[in-house]
Amino acid sequence: MTTARAHTNIALIKYWGKRDSQLILPYTSSISMTLDEFYTDTQVVFDAALTADELYLDGTKRDVTKVATVLDWCVSRPMNRALHGLRRPITSQRLPVWPARPQRLRP
């Protein structure tokens, strides 16, 4: 099993483009902040007994096709080559949940 935690990072000022492509220097600086209290935890369980990859998000089984490429990359890393079996990523979020479509605020 492999576990990772990713904290929410909010860009307050994003850089737009590069002023020097060779040195990879941005036109402007960027400022962001990372929120300690909001994060996503993901565990990937390798299980030879599975008949197919599975994905669980906050306890609900989801379509695994969107994360299959990432799972393949994880297994390809030298430190994970000994891991065998199909994968079951289990993700839980400690984030506020907003509607999928932005709501218009009314005065």
mmCIF file of C-alpha atoms in Angstrom:
data_model
loop_
_atom_site.group_PDB
_atom_site.id
_atom_site.type_symbol
_atom_site.label_atom_id
_atom_site.label_comp_id
_atom_site.label_asym_id
_atom_site.label_seq_id
_atom_site.Cartn_x
_atom_site.Cartn_y
_atom_site.Cartn_z
ATOM 1 C CA MET A 1 0.000 0.000 0.000
ATOM 2 C CA THR A 2 1.176 3.518 -0.840
ATOM 3 C CA THR A 3 -0.230 6.639 0.824
ATOM 4 C CA ALA A 4 0.000 10.318 -0.162
ATOM 5 C CA ARG A 5 -1.464 13.579 1.163
ATOM 6 C CA ALA A 6 -1.900 16.642 -1.072
ATOM 7 C CA HIS A 7 -2.787 19.964 0.524
ATOM 8 C CA THR A 8 -4.965 22.476 -1.304
ATOM 9 C CA ASN A 9 -2.934 25.228 -2.970
ATOM 10 C CA ILE A 10 -4.638 28.426 -4.100
ATOM 11 C CA ALA A 11 -2.960 30.726 -6.615
ATOM 12 C CA LEU A 12 -3.551 34.352 -5.652
ATOM 13 C CA ILE A 13 -1.417 35.755 -8.472
ATOM 14 C CA LYS A 14 -0.512 33.486 -11.386
ATOM 15 C CA TYR A 15 2.317 34.130 -13.767
ATOM 16 C CA TRP A 16 1.355 34.585 -17.401
ATOM 17 C CA GLY A 17 3.861 33.207 -19.873
ATOM 18 C CA LYS A 18 7.630 33.262 -19.939
ATOM 19 C CA ARG A 19 9.917 36.229 -20.483
ATOM 20 C CA ASP A 20 12.822 33.872 -21.237
ATOM 21 C CA SER A 21 11.957 30.422 -22.576
ATOM 22 C CA GLN A 22 15.521 29.108 -22.384
ATOM 23 C CA LEU A 23 15.974 30.046 -18.725
ATOM 24 C CA ILE A 24 12.286 29.348 -17.986
ATOM 25 C CA LEU A 25 11.789 32.752 -16.368
ATOM 26 C CA PRO A 26 8.209 33.979 -15.959
ATOM 27 C CA TYR A 27 6.933 37.417 -17.041
ATOM 28 C CA THR A 28 5.590 37.972 -13.535
ATOM 29 C CA SER A 29 6.001 36.257 -10.203
ATOM 30 C CA SER A 30 3.248 34.149 -8.747
ATOM 31 C CA ILE A 31 1.936 34.084 -5.208
ATOM 32 C CA SER A 32 0.023 31.161 -3.774
ATOM 33 C CA MET A 33 -0.883 29.774 -0.391
ATOM 34 C CA THR A 34 -1.246 26.212 0.813
ATOM 35 C CA LEU A 35 -4.080 25.427 3.183
ATOM 36 C CA ASP A 36 -3.046 23.160 6.041
ATOM 37 C CA GLU A 37 -6.595 22.209 7.044
ATOM 38 C CA PHE A 38 -7.804 21.222 3.548
ATOM 39 C CA TYR A 39 -6.262 18.217 1.830
ATOM 40 C CA THR A 40 -6.852 14.984 -0.023
ATOM 41 C CA ASP A 41 -5.510 11.659 1.243
ATOM 42 C CA THR A 42 -5.051 8.834 -1.244
ATOM 43 C CA GLN A 43 -4.054 5.249 -0.557
ATOM 44 C CA VAL A 44 -3.321 2.824 -3.364
ATOM 45 C CA VAL A 45 -3.738 -0.814 -2.384
ATOM 46 C CA PHE A 46 -2.168 -3.452 -4.650
ATOM 47 C CA ASP A 47 -4.309 -6.575 -4.521
ATOM 48 C CA ALA A 48 -3.717 -9.695 -6.636
ATOM 49 C CA ALA A 49 -7.248 -10.866 -5.794
ATOM 50 C CA LEU A 50 -8.911 -7.999 -7.708
ATOM 51 C CA THR A 51 -10.359 -8.817 -11.127
ATOM 52 C CA ALA A 52 -10.082 -5.162 -12.280
ATOM 53 C CA ASP A 53 -8.744 -1.852 -11.021
ATOM 54 C CA GLU A 54 -11.149 -0.029 -8.683
ATOM 55 C CA LEU A 55 -11.423 3.598 -7.541
ATOM 56 C CA TYR A 56 -13.156 4.854 -4.406
ATOM 57 C CA LEU A 57 -13.688 8.572 -3.748
ATOM 58 C CA ASP A 58 -15.049 9.448 -0.306
ATOM 59 C CA GLY A 59 -16.397 5.904 0.052
ATOM 60 C CA THR A 60 -18.161 5.824 -3.328
ATOM 61 C CA LYS A 61 -16.964 3.566 -6.156
ATOM 62 C CA ARG A 62 -16.132 5.655 -9.256
ATOM 63 C CA ASP A 63 -14.994 5.153 -12.854
ATOM 64 C CA VAL A 64 -11.306 4.228 -12.798
ATOM 65 C CA THR A 65 -10.503 5.077 -16.453
ATOM 66 C CA LYS A 66 -9.606 8.703 -15.687
ATOM 67 C CA VAL A 67 -6.867 7.699 -13.233
ATOM 68 C CA ALA A 68 -5.552 4.586 -15.000
ATOM 69 C CA THR A 69 -2.627 6.473 -16.591
ATOM 70 C CA VAL A 70 -1.520 7.828 -13.208
ATOM 71 C CA LEU A 71 -1.750 4.368 -11.664
ATOM 72 C CA ASP A 72 0.342 2.912 -14.498
ATOM 73 C CA TRP A 73 2.965 5.623 -13.945
ATOM 74 C CA CYS A 74 3.082 4.914 -10.186
ATOM 75 C CA VAL A 75 3.737 1.226 -10.794
ATOM 76 C CA SER A 76 6.447 2.019 -13.353
ATOM 77 C CA ARG A 77 8.564 3.924 -10.786
ATOM 78 C CA PRO A 78 11.663 1.961 -9.678
ATOM 79 C CA MET A 79 10.604 1.989 -6.014
ATOM 80 C CA ASN A 80 7.242 0.382 -6.885
ATOM 81 C CA ARG A 81 8.285 -2.252 -9.426
ATOM 82 C CA ALA A 82 7.993 -5.023 -6.842
ATOM 83 C CA LEU A 83 4.304 -4.223 -6.345
ATOM 84 C CA HIS A 84 1.991 -6.585 -8.155
ATOM 85 C CA GLY A 85 -1.712 -6.952 -8.662
ATOM 86 C CA LEU A 86 -4.476 -4.644 -9.670
ATOM 87 C CA ARG A 87 -4.878 -1.307 -7.936
ATOM 88 C CA ARG A 88 -7.539 0.057 -5.640
ATOM 89 C CA PRO A 89 -7.010 3.778 -5.004
ATOM 90 C CA ILE A 90 -9.007 5.001 -2.022
ATOM 91 C CA THR A 91 -9.291 8.783 -1.794
ATOM 92 C CA SER A 92 -10.809 10.858 0.970
ATOM 93 C CA GLN A 93 -11.025 14.634 0.902
ATOM 94 C CA ARG A 94 -11.057 17.169 3.693
ATOM 95 C CA LEU A 95 -12.341 19.955 1.483
ATOM 96 C CA PRO A 96 -15.499 22.009 1.306
ATOM 97 C CA VAL A 97 -17.738 20.630 -1.436
ATOM 98 C CA TRP A 98 -19.214 23.099 -3.905
ATOM 99 C CA PRO A 99 -21.801 22.466 -6.605
ATOM 100 C CA ALA A 100 -20.375 21.230 -9.909
ATOM 101 C CA ARG A 101 -21.727 24.337 -11.654
ATOM 102 C CA PRO A 102 -20.877 27.746 -10.210
ATOM 103 C CA GLN A 103 -23.923 29.451 -8.751
ATOM 104 C CA ARG A 104 -24.615 33.067 -9.612
ATOM 105 C CA LEU A 105 -24.772 35.317 -6.570
ATOM 106 C CA ARG A 106 -27.835 37.537 -6.463
ATOM 107 C CA PRO A 107 -27.715 41.026 -4.890
#
